[in-house]
GROMACS .gro file of C-alpha atoms in nm:
model
  423
    1MET     CA    1  10.143  13.454 -16.346
    2PRO     CA    2  10.113  13.389 -16.720
    3THR     CA    3   9.878  13.613 -16.912
    4ARG     CA    4   9.530  13.464 -16.953
    5SER     CA    5   9.324  13.518 -17.264
    6LEU     CA    6   8.998  13.396 -17.111
    7THR     CA    7   8.873  13.636 -16.847
    8ASP     CA    8   8.658  13.539 -16.550
    9ASP     CA    9   8.360  13.693 -16.728
   10ALA     CA   10   8.428  13.481 -17.037
   11LEU     CA   11   8.450  13.164 -16.827
   12ALA     CA   12   8.128  13.256 -16.647
   13ALA     CA   13   7.958  13.304 -16.984
   14ILE     CA   14   8.067  12.955 -17.092
   15GLU     CA   15   7.936  12.811 -16.765
   16GLY     CA   16   7.602  12.980 -16.828
   17ARG     CA   17   7.589  12.858 -17.186
   18LEU     CA   18   7.645  12.496 -17.075
   19ALA     CA   19   7.424  12.499 -16.766
   20GLU     CA   20   7.138  12.337 -16.954
   21THR     CA   21   7.371  12.068 -17.091
   22ASP     CA   22   7.506  12.001 -16.743
   23ALA     CA   23   7.152  11.957 -16.611
   24LEU     CA   24   7.061  11.724 -16.897
   25LEU     CA   25   7.363  11.502 -16.833
   26ALA     CA   26   7.309  11.498 -16.458
   27HIS     CA   27   6.938  11.416 -16.468
   28GLY     CA   28   6.892  11.245 -16.804
   29TYR     CA   29   7.212  11.042 -16.815
   30PRO     CA   30   7.306  10.964 -16.455
   31GLY     CA   31   7.473  10.632 -16.539
   32ASP     CA   32   7.441  10.298 -16.362
   33ASP     CA   33   7.264  10.336 -16.028
   34GLY     CA   34   7.390  10.002 -15.897
   35ARG     CA   35   7.061   9.815 -15.923
   36ARG     CA   36   7.095   9.445 -15.983
   37GLN     CA   37   6.989   9.341 -16.330
   38PRO     CA   38   6.848   8.989 -16.354
   39VAL     CA   39   6.993   8.776 -16.631
   40GLN     CA   40   6.653   8.634 -16.721
   41THR     CA   41   6.281   8.692 -16.689
   42ALA     CA   42   6.032   8.406 -16.681
   43TYR     CA   43   5.677   8.475 -16.798
   44ILE     CA   44   5.382   8.257 -16.693
   45PRO     CA   45   5.003   8.305 -16.715
   46ALA     CA   46   4.907   8.479 -16.392
   47ASP     CA   47   4.651   8.217 -16.288
   48ARG     CA   48   4.921   7.947 -16.290
   49PHE     CA   49   5.140   8.113 -16.028
   50THR     CA   50   5.173   7.957 -15.686
   51PRO     CA   51   5.413   8.050 -15.406
   52ASP     CA   52   5.637   7.756 -15.498
   53THR     CA   53   5.649   7.829 -15.873
   54ALA     CA   54   6.017   7.925 -15.870
   55CYS     CA   55   6.112   7.607 -15.683
   56THR     CA   56   5.895   7.400 -15.917
   57TRP     CA   57   6.070   7.547 -16.220
   58GLY     CA   58   6.409   7.470 -16.068
   59VAL     CA   59   6.312   7.109 -16.000
   60ALA     CA   60   6.173   7.074 -16.352
   61ALA     CA   61   6.490   7.224 -16.502
   62ILE     CA   62   6.713   6.980 -16.315
   63ALA     CA   63   6.484   6.692 -16.414
   64ALA     CA   64   6.510   6.794 -16.780
   65ALA     CA   65   6.888   6.800 -16.752
   66GLU     CA   66   6.895   6.463 -16.573
   67GLU     CA   67   6.686   6.308 -16.850
   68ALA     CA   68   6.964   6.408 -17.090
   69GLY     CA   69   7.236   6.272 -16.860
   70GLY     CA   70   7.283   6.567 -16.623
   71VAL     CA   71   7.387   6.931 -16.645
   72ALA     CA   72   7.739   6.834 -16.758
   73ALA     CA   73   7.588   6.630 -17.041
   74VAL     CA   74   7.375   6.925 -17.151
   75ALA     CA   75   7.686   7.142 -17.146
   76GLU     CA   76   7.850   6.895 -17.382
   77ILE     CA   77   7.544   6.890 -17.608
   78VAL     CA   78   7.558   7.268 -17.651
   79GLY     CA   79   7.938   7.284 -17.683
   80LEU     CA   80   8.021   7.420 -17.338
   81ALA     CA   81   8.202   7.125 -17.182
   82GLY     CA   82   8.544   7.288 -17.132
   83ASP     CA   83   8.507   7.424 -16.777
   84PRO     CA   84   8.493   7.155 -16.505
   85ALA     CA   85   8.328   7.396 -16.258
   86LEU     CA   86   8.048   7.505 -16.492
   87ALA     CA   87   7.802   7.220 -16.438
   88ASP     CA   88   7.825   7.234 -16.058
   89LEU     CA   89   7.773   7.610 -16.054
   90VAL     CA   90   7.467   7.583 -16.280
   91ARG     CA   91   7.318   7.298 -16.082
   92HIS     CA   92   7.364   7.502 -15.763
   93LYS     CA   93   7.189   7.797 -15.927
   94LEU     CA   94   6.896   7.582 -16.037
   95SER     CA   95   6.867   7.447 -15.682
   96THR     CA   96   6.884   7.781 -15.502
   97GLU     CA   97   6.769   8.064 -15.733
   98PRO     CA   98   6.631   7.912 -16.053
   99ILE     CA   99   6.430   8.221 -16.150
  100GLU     CA  100   6.581   8.566 -16.104
  101ASP     CA  101   6.281   8.758 -16.235
  102LEU     CA  102   5.923   8.632 -16.266
  103ARG     CA  103   5.637   8.807 -16.439
  104LEU     CA  104   5.278   8.699 -16.384
  105ASP     CA  105   5.114   8.766 -16.717
  106PHE     CA  106   4.768   8.919 -16.745
  107GLU     CA  107   4.824   9.014 -17.109
  108ASP     CA  108   4.882   8.782 -17.408
  109GLY     CA  109   4.955   8.479 -17.192
  110TYR     CA  110   4.628   8.528 -17.007
  111GLY     CA  111   4.386   8.673 -17.260
  112ASP     CA  112   4.036   8.814 -17.215
  113ARG     CA  113   3.838   8.610 -16.962
  114GLY     CA  114   3.594   8.879 -16.854
  115ASP     CA  115   3.612   9.118 -16.562
  116GLU     CA  116   3.478   8.882 -16.298
  117ALA     CA  117   3.734   8.610 -16.372
  118GLU     CA  118   4.026   8.848 -16.406
  119ASP     CA  119   3.937   9.036 -16.087
  120ALA     CA  120   3.937   8.707 -15.897
  121ASP     CA  121   4.265   8.594 -16.052
  122VAL     CA  122   4.430   8.928 -15.972
  123LEU     CA  123   4.344   8.898 -15.604
  124THR     CA  124   4.452   8.534 -15.594
  125ALA     CA  125   4.780   8.622 -15.763
  126ALA     CA  126   4.848   8.909 -15.525
  127ALA     CA  127   4.787   8.684 -15.225
  128ALA     CA  128   5.020   8.420 -15.368
  129VAL     CA  129   5.293   8.676 -15.438
  130SER     CA  130   5.264   8.814 -15.084
  131LYS     CA  131   5.289   8.463 -14.940
  132SER     CA  132   5.590   8.372 -15.152
  133VAL     CA  133   5.769   8.688 -15.037
  134ALA     CA  134   5.677   8.628 -14.673
  135ASP     CA  135   5.795   8.267 -14.697
  136GLY     CA  136   6.124   8.372 -14.854
  137VAL     CA  137   6.071   8.167 -15.171
  138ALA     CA  138   5.990   8.447 -15.418
  139PRO     CA  139   6.243   8.531 -15.690
  140PRO     CA  140   6.445   8.849 -15.627
  141PHE     CA  141   6.225   9.029 -15.881
  142ILE     CA  142   5.854   8.960 -15.926
  143GLY     CA  143   5.550   9.142 -16.061
  144ILE     CA  144   5.285   9.150 -16.331
  145ARG     CA  145   5.241   9.237 -16.694
  146PHE     CA  146   4.901   9.403 -16.728
  147LYS     CA  147   4.715   9.477 -17.049
  148CYS     CA  148   4.840   9.760 -17.269
  149PHE     CA  149   4.723  10.120 -17.295
  150GLU     CA  150   4.560  10.078 -17.636
  151ALA     CA  151   4.195  10.183 -17.623
  152PRO     CA  152   4.032   9.835 -17.621
  153THR     CA  153   4.233   9.706 -17.323
  154ARG     CA  154   4.334  10.022 -17.133
  155ALA     CA  155   4.059  10.019 -16.871
  156ARG     CA  156   4.105   9.649 -16.799
  157GLY     CA  157   4.482   9.687 -16.768
  158LEU     CA  158   4.449   9.975 -16.524
  159ARG     CA  159   4.188   9.787 -16.322
  160THR     CA  160   4.422   9.488 -16.289
  161LEU     CA  161   4.715   9.707 -16.189
  162ASP     CA  162   4.505   9.893 -15.933
  163LEU     CA  163   4.362   9.576 -15.774
  164PHE     CA  164   4.699   9.399 -15.767
  165LEU     CA  165   4.886   9.682 -15.598
  166GLY     CA  166   4.603   9.747 -15.354
  167ALA     CA  167   4.598   9.382 -15.249
  168LEU     CA  168   4.976   9.376 -15.207
  169VAL     CA  169   4.971   9.687 -14.987
  170GLU     CA  170   4.692   9.542 -14.773
  171ALA     CA  171   4.898   9.226 -14.719
  172GLY     CA  172   5.211   9.413 -14.613
  173PRO     CA  173   5.501   9.609 -14.763
  174LEU     CA  174   5.544   9.588 -15.139
  175PRO     CA  175   5.805   9.333 -15.247
  176GLU     CA  176   6.144   9.500 -15.272
  177GLY     CA  177   6.187   9.362 -15.623
  178LEU     CA  178   5.838   9.451 -15.744
  179THR     CA  179   5.841   9.493 -16.121
  180LEU     CA  180   5.555   9.617 -16.340
  181THR     CA  181   5.546   9.570 -16.717
  182LEU     CA  182   5.371   9.807 -16.958
  183PRO     CA  183   5.341   9.620 -17.290
  184LYS     CA  184   5.289   9.723 -17.651
  185VAL     CA  185   5.394  10.084 -17.604
  186THR     CA  186   5.353  10.283 -17.926
  187THR     CA  187   5.384  10.646 -17.814
  188VAL     CA  188   5.559  10.861 -17.557
  189ALA     CA  189   5.214  10.974 -17.441
  190GLN     CA  190   5.141  10.622 -17.314
  191VAL     CA  191   5.450  10.637 -17.093
  192GLU     CA  192   5.351  10.982 -16.971
  193ALA     CA  193   5.009  10.841 -16.884
  194MET     CA  194   5.173  10.557 -16.691
  195VAL     CA  195   5.379  10.811 -16.497
  196ASP     CA  196   5.055  10.986 -16.403
  197VAL     CA  197   4.895  10.655 -16.303
  198ALA     CA  198   5.194  10.562 -16.087
  199GLY     CA  199   5.181  10.894 -15.904
  200ARG     CA  200   4.808  10.864 -15.840
  201LEU     CA  201   4.846  10.509 -15.709
  202GLU     CA  202   5.130  10.610 -15.478
  203GLN     CA  203   4.922  10.890 -15.333
  204SER     CA  204   4.615  10.669 -15.286
  205LEU     CA  205   4.808  10.375 -15.137
  206GLY     CA  206   5.032  10.583 -14.913
  207LEU     CA  207   5.350  10.490 -15.097
  208PRO     CA  208   5.661  10.709 -15.119
  209ASP     CA  209   5.697  10.925 -15.429
  210GLY     CA  210   5.880  10.734 -15.701
  211ARG     CA  211   5.823  10.391 -15.542
  212LEU     CA  212   5.642  10.257 -15.848
  213ARG     CA  213   5.865  10.206 -16.150
  214PHE     CA  214   5.786  10.010 -16.462
  215GLU     CA  215   5.951   9.846 -16.758
  216VAL     CA  216   5.845   9.921 -17.115
  217GLN     CA  217   5.800   9.648 -17.372
  218VAL     CA  218   5.904   9.751 -17.719
  219GLU     CA  219   5.676   9.554 -17.949
  220THR     CA  220   5.570   9.803 -18.215
  221PRO     CA  221   5.770   9.976 -18.491
  222GLN     CA  222   5.610  10.312 -18.410
  223VAL     CA  223   5.816  10.341 -18.091
  224ILE     CA  224   6.140  10.271 -18.278
  225LEU     CA  225   6.072  10.511 -18.565
  226GLY     CA  226   5.805  10.777 -18.512
  227ALA     CA  227   5.598  10.952 -18.774
  228ASP     CA  228   5.826  11.255 -18.740
  229GLY     CA  229   6.137  11.049 -18.813
  230THR     CA  230   6.263  11.049 -18.455
  231ALA     CA  231   6.314  10.758 -18.214
  232PRO     CA  232   6.034  10.779 -17.955
  233VAL     CA  233   6.197  10.498 -17.756
  234ALA     CA  234   6.470  10.740 -17.656
  235ARG     CA  235   6.228  11.017 -17.562
  236LEU     CA  236   6.003  10.794 -17.356
  237ILE     CA  237   6.284  10.713 -17.113
  238HIS     CA  238   6.316  11.080 -17.022
  239ALA     CA  239   5.940  11.131 -17.029
  240GLY     CA  240   5.925  10.856 -16.767
  241GLN     CA  241   6.069  11.096 -16.506
  242GLY     CA  242   6.291  10.829 -16.355
  243ARG     CA  243   6.018  10.564 -16.341
  244VAL     CA  244   6.121  10.361 -16.648
  245SER     CA  245   6.341  10.081 -16.515
  246SER     CA  246   6.398   9.872 -16.827
  247LEU     CA  247   6.325   9.828 -17.196
  248HIS     CA  248   6.227   9.477 -17.309
  249TYR     CA  249   6.224   9.368 -17.672
  250GLY     CA  250   5.913   9.173 -17.773
  251THR     CA  251   6.029   8.928 -18.037
  252TYR     CA  252   5.705   8.809 -18.189
  253ASP     CA  253   5.472   9.109 -18.166
  254TYR     CA  254   5.742   9.330 -18.315
  255SER     CA  255   5.825   9.085 -18.593
  256ALA     CA  256   5.459   9.028 -18.680
  257SER     CA  257   5.395   9.402 -18.692
  258LEU     CA  258   5.656   9.428 -18.968
  259GLY     CA  259   5.493   9.150 -19.169
  260ILE     CA  260   5.777   8.902 -19.114
  261ALA     CA  261   5.658   8.547 -19.185
  262ALA     CA  262   5.615   8.333 -18.875
  263GLN     CA  263   5.891   8.087 -18.963
  264TYR     CA  264   6.145   8.372 -18.981
  265GLN     CA  265   6.047   8.554 -18.663
  266SER     CA  266   6.352   8.534 -18.439
  267MET     CA  267   6.566   8.719 -18.186
  268GLU     CA  268   6.840   8.728 -18.450
  269HIS     CA  269   6.640   8.855 -18.747
  270PRO     CA  270   6.796   9.174 -18.892
  271ALA     CA  271   6.480   9.366 -18.803
  272ALA     CA  272   6.518   9.251 -18.442
  273ASP     CA  273   6.882   9.358 -18.436
  274HIS     CA  274   6.790   9.702 -18.571
  275ALA     CA  275   6.527   9.756 -18.302
  276LYS     CA  276   6.758   9.640 -18.026
  277ASN     CA  277   7.043   9.855 -18.156
  278VAL     CA  278   6.817  10.161 -18.132
  279MET     CA  279   6.703  10.055 -17.784
  280GLN     CA  280   7.064  10.008 -17.675
  281LEU     CA  281   7.151  10.358 -17.790
  282ALA     CA  282   6.844  10.494 -17.611
  283VAL     CA  283   6.935  10.346 -17.272
  284ALA     CA  284   7.307  10.430 -17.287
  285GLY     CA  285   7.403  10.638 -16.986
  286THR     CA  286   7.048  10.657 -16.849
  287GLY     CA  287   7.070  10.375 -16.594
  288VAL     CA  288   6.775  10.203 -16.766
  289HIS     CA  289   6.830   9.832 -16.824
  290LEU     CA  290   6.785   9.651 -17.155
  291SER     CA  291   6.649   9.302 -17.217
  292ASP     CA  292   6.630   9.083 -17.524
  293GLY     CA  293   6.319   8.879 -17.595
  294SER     CA  294   6.251   8.507 -17.612
  295THR     CA  295   6.265   8.208 -17.841
  296ASN     CA  296   5.948   8.002 -17.866
  297ILE     CA  297   6.136   7.688 -17.971
  298LEU     CA  298   6.102   7.494 -17.646
  299PRO     CA  299   6.328   7.204 -17.536
  300ILE     CA  300   6.046   6.951 -17.494
  301GLY     CA  301   5.947   6.635 -17.677
  302ASP     CA  302   6.179   6.384 -17.838
  303PRO     CA  303   6.549   6.394 -17.738
  304ALA     CA  304   6.671   6.512 -18.078
  305HIS     CA  305   6.439   6.813 -18.072
  306VAL     CA  306   6.529   6.889 -17.711
  307ALA     CA  307   6.899   6.892 -17.800
  308ASP     CA  308   6.841   7.117 -18.101
  309ALA     CA  309   6.627   7.358 -17.894
  310TRP     CA  310   6.892   7.372 -17.622
  311ARG     CA  311   7.162   7.447 -17.880
  312LEU     CA  312   6.950   7.725 -18.030
  313HIS     CA  313   6.869   7.877 -17.692
  314ALA     CA  314   7.230   7.863 -17.570
  315ARG     CA  315   7.349   8.027 -17.892
  316LEU     CA  316   7.089   8.304 -17.872
  317VAL     CA  317   7.171   8.375 -17.508
  318ARG     CA  318   7.542   8.396 -17.588
  319ARG     CA  319   7.464   8.614 -17.889
  320HIS     CA  320   7.285   8.885 -17.691
  321LEU     CA  321   7.546   8.874 -17.415
  322GLU     CA  322   7.822   8.938 -17.668
  323ARG     CA  323   7.620   9.234 -17.796
  324GLY     CA  324   7.597   9.392 -17.452
  325ILE     CA  325   7.241   9.285 -17.369
  326TYR     CA  326   7.255   9.107 -17.036
  327GLN     CA  327   6.898   8.985 -16.990
  328GLY     CA  328   6.645   8.779 -17.185
  329TRP     CA  329   6.315   8.596 -17.149
  330ASP     CA  330   6.258   8.228 -17.073
  331LEU     CA  331   5.925   8.059 -17.140
  332HIS     CA  332   5.983   7.707 -17.008
  333PRO     CA  333   6.170   7.554 -16.711
  334ALA     CA  334   6.399   7.351 -16.937
  335GLN     CA  335   6.530   7.674 -17.089
  336LEU     CA  336   6.680   7.762 -16.751
  337VAL     CA  337   6.944   7.494 -16.803
  338THR     CA  338   7.088   7.658 -17.112
  339ARG     CA  339   7.017   8.009 -16.982
  340TYR     CA  340   7.264   7.955 -16.700
  341LEU     CA  341   7.506   7.734 -16.892
  342ALA     CA  342   7.544   7.995 -17.166
  343THR     CA  343   7.547   8.290 -16.925
  344TYR     CA  344   7.795   8.135 -16.683
  345ALA     CA  345   8.022   8.021 -16.968
  346PHE     CA  346   8.023   8.376 -17.107
  347TYR     CA  347   8.147   8.524 -16.781
  348ARG     CA  348   8.384   8.242 -16.694
  349GLU     CA  349   8.550   8.232 -17.037
  350GLY     CA  350   8.625   8.603 -17.017
  351PHE     CA  351   8.709   8.613 -16.647
  352ASP     CA  352   9.082   8.537 -16.641
  353ALA     CA  353   9.174   8.802 -16.896
  354ALA     CA  354   8.943   9.062 -16.739
  355ALA     CA  355   9.070   8.989 -16.387
  356THR     CA  356   9.434   9.017 -16.493
  357ARG     CA  357   9.378   9.350 -16.666
  358LEU     CA  358   9.180   9.482 -16.369
  359ARG     CA  359   9.452   9.372 -16.128
  360ASN     CA  360   9.715   9.548 -16.337
  361TYR     CA  361   9.505   9.864 -16.350
  362VAL     CA  362   9.422   9.877 -15.979
  363HIS     CA  363   9.771   9.791 -15.859
  364LYS     CA  364   9.947   9.993 -16.131
  365ILE     CA  365  10.134   9.694 -16.271
  366ASP     CA  366  10.305   9.751 -16.605
  367SER     CA  367  10.161   9.538 -16.884
  368ALA     CA  368  10.130   9.526 -17.262
  369ILE     CA  369   9.774   9.664 -17.239
  370LEU     CA  370   9.734  10.020 -17.116
  371ASP     CA  371   9.376  10.044 -16.991
  372GLU     CA  372   9.210  10.378 -16.928
  373PRO     CA  373   8.946  10.445 -16.658
  374ALA     CA  374   8.653  10.382 -16.892
  375THR     CA  375   8.794  10.043 -16.989
  376ALA     CA  376   8.864   9.961 -16.624
  377ARG     CA  377   8.498  10.031 -16.549
  378ALA     CA  378   8.397   9.796 -16.829
  379LEU     CA  379   8.626   9.524 -16.696
  380ALA     CA  380   8.490   9.568 -16.345
  381SER     CA  381   8.130   9.573 -16.469
  382PHE     CA  382   8.187   9.245 -16.654
  383ILE     CA  383   8.327   9.077 -16.343
  384HIS     CA  384   8.061   9.231 -16.118
  385ARG     CA  385   7.781   9.095 -16.337
  386GLY     CA  386   7.942   8.753 -16.330
  387VAL     CA  387   7.966   8.755 -15.951
  388THR     CA  388   7.610   8.882 -15.906
  389CYS     CA  389   7.450   8.604 -16.110
  390GLY     CA  390   7.669   8.334 -15.955
  391ALA     CA  391   7.896   8.256 -16.249
  392VAL     CA  392   8.211   8.370 -16.066
  393THR     CA  393   8.289   8.336 -15.696
  394ALA     CA  394   8.432   8.598 -15.461
  395ALA     CA  395   8.728   8.368 -15.397
  396GLU     CA  396   8.807   8.356 -15.767
  397VAL     CA  397   8.797   8.736 -15.784
  398ALA     CA  398   9.028   8.772 -15.484
  399SER     CA  399   9.274   8.521 -15.628
  400ALA     CA  400   9.284   8.639 -15.990
  401ALA     CA  401   9.223   9.014 -15.959
  402GLU     CA  402   9.371   9.062 -15.610
  403VAL     CA  403   9.080   9.284 -15.512
  404THR     CA  404   8.755   9.231 -15.324
  405VAL     CA  405   8.417   9.206 -15.487
  406ASP     CA  406   8.329   9.535 -15.315
  407THR     CA  407   8.616   9.703 -15.496
  408VAL     CA  408   8.500   9.552 -15.824
  409ARG     CA  409   8.152   9.691 -15.762
  410ASP     CA  410   8.286  10.037 -15.676
  411LEU     CA  411   8.498  10.045 -15.991
  412ALA     CA  412   8.203   9.932 -16.202
  413LEU     CA  413   7.994  10.217 -16.059
  414ASN     CA  414   8.276  10.471 -16.091
  415ARG     CA  415   8.306  10.514 -15.715
  416PRO     CA  416   8.634  10.580 -15.530
  417ILE     CA  417   8.812  10.258 -15.431
  418GLN     CA  418   8.995  10.182 -15.109
  419ASN     CA  419   9.347  10.325 -15.080
  420GLN     CA  420   9.501   9.991 -14.986
  421GLU     CA  421   9.396   9.849 -15.320
  422ASN     CA  422   9.483  10.157 -15.525
  423ARG     CA  423   9.852  10.161 -15.457
   0.00000   0.00000   0.00000
């Protein structure tokens, strides 16, 4: 045996020194937990929701495309006419799952209508959500945005949340994709308070510990840069004790809070990019999802404006996808057309190269690109996201990558893959 310089006692001392770091990485940065991330979130005033809202939006989206000559024509308008399969895939999506995530808004999109009116609307909304889930027509993810934890609206927001969840539980099991949105977060303490609220509601409603998670809307500069010079948005994820599911950028509240003139408020303003860059760093490795915001330039009205709005929306969707942000908001049914055109084109344009590199990695085929495990995970994650949203089919994966979609998923999540495909 060669002589060792590091004794067992020395190694044990190092293990002890790094025990706290090991715990931080294991609990604070567990990585992707395999949850599906929707590619878009639709927001509507809560009192406008009906069980067939998702279907209605899909029909309206297709109608908007047909008015312009069809989905293929819209693809040509926005410069995405190269893939012959694209239009059919998008039309199928709009017909079968037009909304992936739907938020019934009791905040800015609803306003202050008094307790009596809001109480009634909360119960009506909960009944409609329960019916849509029972009928099998609800989007995969659905929930509410209640009023924020600032002093003037805190009690009303909590009352709405309490009534909504209570009504859902009375009607049956909570929707599997239930999503709750805490808006206008300014401090870590507000997230800690929401953790306390979630625990109390679980206990009162007989729900399992940890069942209630929530997404945080980043709409104020104080959560990006705190008074002490730190980034509270990073701390609040860990203060959430595993309950924070996603961070959502709020385009217009955030821009307005910085004094940016209305005509320059945009998802691509440098101030927006700075905030989202900080948010992206904060969620890295935590398993918390990240979403961009919305554009309020809607594709409605005269055909020239509709075409311009579609081009803008498609470009903004592609922009955040290229920057590693895989979700964004939609405010109108017609935006679904370009949401899926831009999203599907992103995954389909990159699919062949990603599939070839993944095939070479899995099957140990020599190539000019030597990919390491981390890159292989990124390739698999890209393909897995494309399959999940419907941009890429399982047959295409099997043909191009010579692996199953299950193998792609396991690689993306850093799980062991089957021996027959790792030869």
